[in-house]
Amino acid sequence: MTDDVRTLDYGDRGRVVVVADADALANMAANLLLTSAEEATAAGHRALIALSGGSTPKKMGELLAVAPLIERIPWGNLDIFWGDERWVPLADPESNAGEAMRGYLEQAPILPDHIHPFATEGIAAEDSATAMERTLRGLQPDASVPQFDLVLLGMGDDGHTASLFPGTAAVHETDRLVVSHHVEKLDATRLTFTPPLINAALKVAFLVGGAGKAEMLARVLEGPVDIDAMPSQAIRPDNGHLTWIVDEAAASRLTGTPTNG
Ligand code: 6PG
């Protein structure tokens, strides 16, 4: 499978690793999570991992909960968060955290204390965002912005990432690390990590699969910068470590001509 991998360098916009298909994409993402967890453990600290919602990470998750990865992942050293959440109860099939817990985390040897879904019941959305920010800051009280070891993201065909949607103020947030907002195009409330939190991470990786994403992926990587139209472009990790793991179908419109700026 690895023979089929090619890499495109988009400078500040990231390094693109093109794999054959959805299975290869899930496999590479799962191994990236393993590496991040191992590196954090070797460095003597807990691994802070942010998962994304959407369909792409589901396949990845299923690989984590079976051999060989289930035996290799240092589960006791992980703290799992989600980069965004829908305003529904954990039991709802729309819940990013709920789906991951039912889909694979419940099969993994991780203590419930180390799984940190957003609170979405018995609390106002605004307060849930504040509580999450407080939890995160509490994990690394000396850091101006807590540093995730790995943030996994998806990208919508409209250019959104996490729950940073086109035209929303959250894309320009510079102070708060987590916000709740009403997303007009969905007529729904979403909770989301903001660019300052995501960009402080040690590693950030987008997982993008399928032909439906091809046109937007090419615009995000090769077109003019317009973060209001394409919030995915607001993700520029401070340390420059941005990886896009994409399948051939999603990469089909890339010309391979890196554009910086
Ligand atoms: C969500 C997401 C969202 C998602 C993208 C891509 O909760 O909806 O976190 O940002 O990652 O929409 O989703 P797919 O991988 O399903 O295309």
Tab-separated table of C-alpha atoms in Angstrom, residues 20-218:
chain	number	residue	atom	x	y	z
A	20	ALA	CA	-4.888	5.173	-3.002
A	21	ASP	CA	-8.283	5.054	-1.354
A	22	ALA	CA	-10.394	5.367	1.777
A	23	ASP	CA	-8.852	2.286	3.396
A	24	ALA	CA	-5.307	3.545	2.901
A	25	LEU	CA	-6.352	6.957	4.218
A	26	ALA	CA	-7.813	5.430	7.387
A	27	ASN	CA	-4.728	3.306	7.846
A	28	MET	CA	-2.349	6.244	7.547
A	29	ALA	CA	-4.422	8.354	9.933
A	30	ALA	CA	-4.572	5.565	12.512
A	31	ASN	CA	-0.800	5.159	12.332
A	32	LEU	CA	-0.321	8.899	12.711
A	33	LEU	CA	-2.360	8.749	15.903
A	34	LEU	CA	-0.220	5.852	17.130
A	35	THR	CA	2.987	7.789	16.393
A	36	SER	CA	1.746	10.907	18.184
A	37	ALA	CA	0.728	8.864	21.216
A	38	GLU	CA	4.093	7.074	21.280
A	39	GLU	CA	6.028	10.322	20.922
A	40	ALA	CA	4.119	11.995	23.761
A	41	THR	CA	4.659	8.945	25.954
A	42	ALA	CA	8.374	8.899	25.158
A	43	ALA	CA	8.546	12.615	25.980
A	44	GLY	CA	6.997	11.850	29.366
A	45	HIS	CA	3.637	13.561	29.014
A	46	ARG	CA	0.070	12.561	28.306
A	47	ALA	CA	-0.973	12.571	24.648
A	48	LEU	CA	-3.665	15.120	23.871
A	49	ILE	CA	-5.545	14.018	20.790
A	50	ALA	CA	-8.440	15.841	19.099
A	51	LEU	CA	-10.608	13.742	16.821
A	52	SER	CA	-12.868	15.153	14.154
A	53	GLY	CA	-16.446	14.408	13.295
A	54	GLY	CA	-17.717	13.379	9.917
A	55	SER	CA	-17.540	10.048	8.162
A	56	THR	CA	-13.831	9.856	7.304
A	57	PRO	CA	-12.487	9.284	10.825
A	58	LYS	CA	-14.954	6.467	11.471
A	59	LYS	CA	-12.944	4.032	9.389
A	60	MET	CA	-9.791	5.159	11.135
A	61	GLY	CA	-11.386	4.566	14.517
A	62	GLU	CA	-12.388	1.071	13.635
A	63	LEU	CA	-8.728	0.262	12.948
A	64	LEU	CA	-7.679	1.598	16.339
A	65	ALA	CA	-9.922	-0.807	18.185
A	66	VAL	CA	-8.603	-4.008	16.581
A	67	ALA	CA	-5.262	-5.779	16.248
A	68	PRO	CA	-2.551	-4.801	15.653
A	69	LEU	CA	-3.154	-1.173	16.720
A	70	ILE	CA	-5.253	-1.847	19.798
A	71	GLU	CA	-2.244	-3.595	21.344
A	72	ARG	CA	0.264	-0.928	20.343
A	73	ILE	CA	-1.548	2.261	21.353
A	74	PRO	CA	-0.627	3.463	24.853
A	75	TRP	CA	-4.306	3.911	25.755
A	76	GLY	CA	-3.555	4.707	29.392
A	77	ASN	CA	-1.642	7.769	28.295
A	78	LEU	CA	-4.251	9.286	25.948
A	79	ASP	CA	-6.680	12.109	26.511
A	80	ILE	CA	-9.263	12.205	23.741
A	81	PHE	CA	-11.179	15.343	22.752
A	82	TRP	CA	-13.194	16.395	19.711
A	83	GLY	CA	-12.389	19.473	17.654
A	84	ASP	CA	-16.077	20.168	17.212
A	85	GLU	CA	-19.461	18.915	18.239
A	86	ARG	CA	-23.082	19.138	17.213
A	87	TRP	CA	-25.562	20.431	19.766
A	88	VAL	CA	-27.256	17.080	20.407
A	89	PRO	CA	-27.185	14.598	23.307
A	90	LEU	CA	-24.321	12.113	23.388
A	91	ALA	CA	-26.809	9.330	22.616
A	92	ASP	CA	-27.840	10.982	19.326
A	93	PRO	CA	-26.374	9.415	16.136
A	94	GLU	CA	-25.365	12.968	15.119
A	95	SER	CA	-23.048	13.300	18.133
A	96	ASN	CA	-19.422	13.166	17.024
A	97	ALA	CA	-18.218	11.949	20.412
A	98	GLY	CA	-21.157	9.587	20.892
A	99	GLU	CA	-20.570	7.925	17.541
A	100	ALA	CA	-16.855	7.475	18.190
A	101	MET	CA	-17.512	6.097	21.654
A	102	ARG	CA	-20.090	3.598	20.408
A	103	GLY	CA	-18.140	2.867	17.225
A	104	TYR	CA	-14.753	2.082	18.697
A	105	LEU	CA	-13.689	3.804	21.916
A	106	GLU	CA	-15.895	1.565	24.050
A	107	GLN	CA	-14.011	-1.416	22.655
A	108	ALA	CA	-10.638	0.076	23.544
A	109	PRO	CA	-8.938	-0.168	26.935
A	110	ILE	CA	-9.291	3.535	27.717
A	111	LEU	CA	-10.768	4.810	30.967
A	112	PRO	CA	-13.908	6.924	30.615
A	113	ASP	CA	-12.063	9.695	32.540
A	114	HIS	CA	-9.721	10.067	29.586
A	115	ILE	CA	-12.513	10.657	27.075
A	116	HIS	CA	-13.652	14.276	27.082
A	117	PRO	CA	-16.795	14.897	25.040
A	118	PHE	CA	-18.340	18.372	25.035
A	119	ALA	CA	-21.225	18.624	27.495
A	120	THR	CA	-24.418	19.007	25.479
A	121	GLU	CA	-27.098	18.294	28.059
A	122	GLY	CA	-28.296	20.327	31.023
A	123	ILE	CA	-26.033	23.244	30.127
A	124	ALA	CA	-26.144	26.239	27.801
A	125	ALA	CA	-23.974	25.921	24.683
A	126	GLU	CA	-21.964	29.003	25.632
A	127	ASP	CA	-21.225	27.503	29.069
A	128	SER	CA	-20.228	24.201	27.533
A	129	ALA	CA	-17.661	25.970	25.339
A	130	THR	CA	-16.333	27.872	28.370
A	131	ALA	CA	-16.142	24.664	30.407
A	132	MET	CA	-14.186	22.935	27.647
A	133	GLU	CA	-11.762	25.834	27.399
A	134	ARG	CA	-11.274	25.726	31.170
A	135	THR	CA	-10.609	21.960	31.072
A	136	LEU	CA	-8.040	22.408	28.313
A	137	ARG	CA	-6.267	25.304	29.996
A	138	GLY	CA	-6.238	23.299	33.237
A	139	LEU	CA	-4.294	20.503	31.549
A	140	GLN	CA	-1.381	22.814	30.744
A	141	PRO	CA	-1.697	25.734	33.165
A	142	ASP	CA	1.693	27.178	32.221
A	143	ALA	CA	1.009	27.346	28.492
A	144	SER	CA	-0.587	30.442	26.964
A	145	VAL	CA	-2.427	28.046	24.665
A	146	PRO	CA	-2.508	24.309	25.447
A	147	GLN	CA	-0.691	22.191	22.903
A	148	PHE	CA	-2.431	19.170	21.429
A	149	ASP	CA	-0.107	16.429	20.246
A	150	LEU	CA	-2.394	15.758	17.310
A	151	VAL	CA	-5.481	17.472	15.918
A	152	LEU	CA	-7.305	15.504	13.235
A	153	LEU	CA	-9.607	17.531	10.998
A	154	GLY	CA	-12.009	16.926	8.156
A	155	MET	CA	-12.835	19.356	5.373
A	156	GLY	CA	-16.342	19.888	4.027
A	157	ASP	CA	-16.958	20.416	0.316
A	158	ASP	CA	-17.834	24.021	1.262
A	159	GLY	CA	-14.337	24.514	2.724
A	160	HIS	CA	-15.346	24.314	6.392
A	161	THR	CA	-13.282	22.509	8.962
A	162	ALA	CA	-14.164	21.518	12.522
A	163	SER	CA	-17.315	23.680	12.909
A	164	LEU	CA	-15.658	26.745	11.411
A	165	PHE	CA	-18.092	27.460	8.597
A	166	PRO	CA	-17.779	30.019	5.788
A	167	GLY	CA	-18.865	33.483	6.837
A	168	THR	CA	-18.763	32.848	10.600
A	169	ALA	CA	-16.951	35.128	13.045
A	170	ALA	CA	-15.358	32.120	14.752
A	171	VAL	CA	-12.917	31.873	11.850
A	172	HIS	CA	-11.373	35.174	13.023
A	173	GLU	CA	-11.319	34.366	16.733
A	174	THR	CA	-7.989	35.313	18.308
A	175	ASP	CA	-8.768	35.045	22.005
A	176	ARG	CA	-11.152	32.241	22.881
A	177	LEU	CA	-9.988	28.679	22.271
A	178	VAL	CA	-13.436	27.124	22.070
A	179	VAL	CA	-16.696	28.778	21.008
A	180	SER	CA	-20.328	27.903	20.523
A	181	HIS	CA	-22.193	29.547	17.689
A	182	HIS	CA	-25.285	29.362	15.583
A	183	VAL	CA	-24.392	28.280	12.064
A	184	GLU	CA	-26.950	29.847	9.778
A	185	LYS	CA	-26.537	27.570	6.799
A	186	LEU	CA	-27.270	24.561	9.036
A	187	ASP	CA	-29.669	26.412	11.314
A	188	ALA	CA	-27.906	24.599	14.116
A	189	THR	CA	-25.709	25.272	17.116
A	190	ARG	CA	-22.158	23.987	16.941
A	191	LEU	CA	-19.270	23.919	19.377
A	192	THR	CA	-15.840	24.268	17.886
A	193	PHE	CA	-12.161	24.663	18.622
A	194	THR	CA	-10.909	27.940	17.136
A	195	PRO	CA	-7.851	28.542	14.932
A	196	PRO	CA	-5.594	29.706	17.825
A	197	LEU	CA	-6.107	26.385	19.621
A	198	ILE	CA	-5.762	24.214	16.529
A	199	ASN	CA	-2.748	26.145	15.251
A	200	ALA	CA	-0.877	25.673	18.540
A	201	ALA	CA	-0.847	21.888	18.087
A	202	LEU	CA	2.303	19.876	17.574
A	203	LYS	CA	0.742	18.117	14.568
A	204	VAL	CA	-2.390	18.892	12.590
A	205	ALA	CA	-3.699	16.567	9.908
A	206	PHE	CA	-6.657	16.892	7.566
A	207	LEU	CA	-8.262	13.664	6.385
A	208	VAL	CA	-9.957	14.254	3.038
A	209	GLY	CA	-11.447	11.524	0.886
A	210	GLY	CA	-13.716	11.228	-2.142
A	211	ALA	CA	-14.278	12.966	-5.456
A	212	GLY	CA	-16.806	15.365	-3.922
A	213	LYS	CA	-13.944	17.137	-2.132
A	214	ALA	CA	-11.633	17.444	-5.156
A	215	GLU	CA	-12.616	20.904	-6.337
A	216	MET	CA	-12.551	22.499	-2.884
A	217	LEU	CA	-9.245	20.832	-2.015
A	218	ALA	CA	-7.655	22.361	-5.109
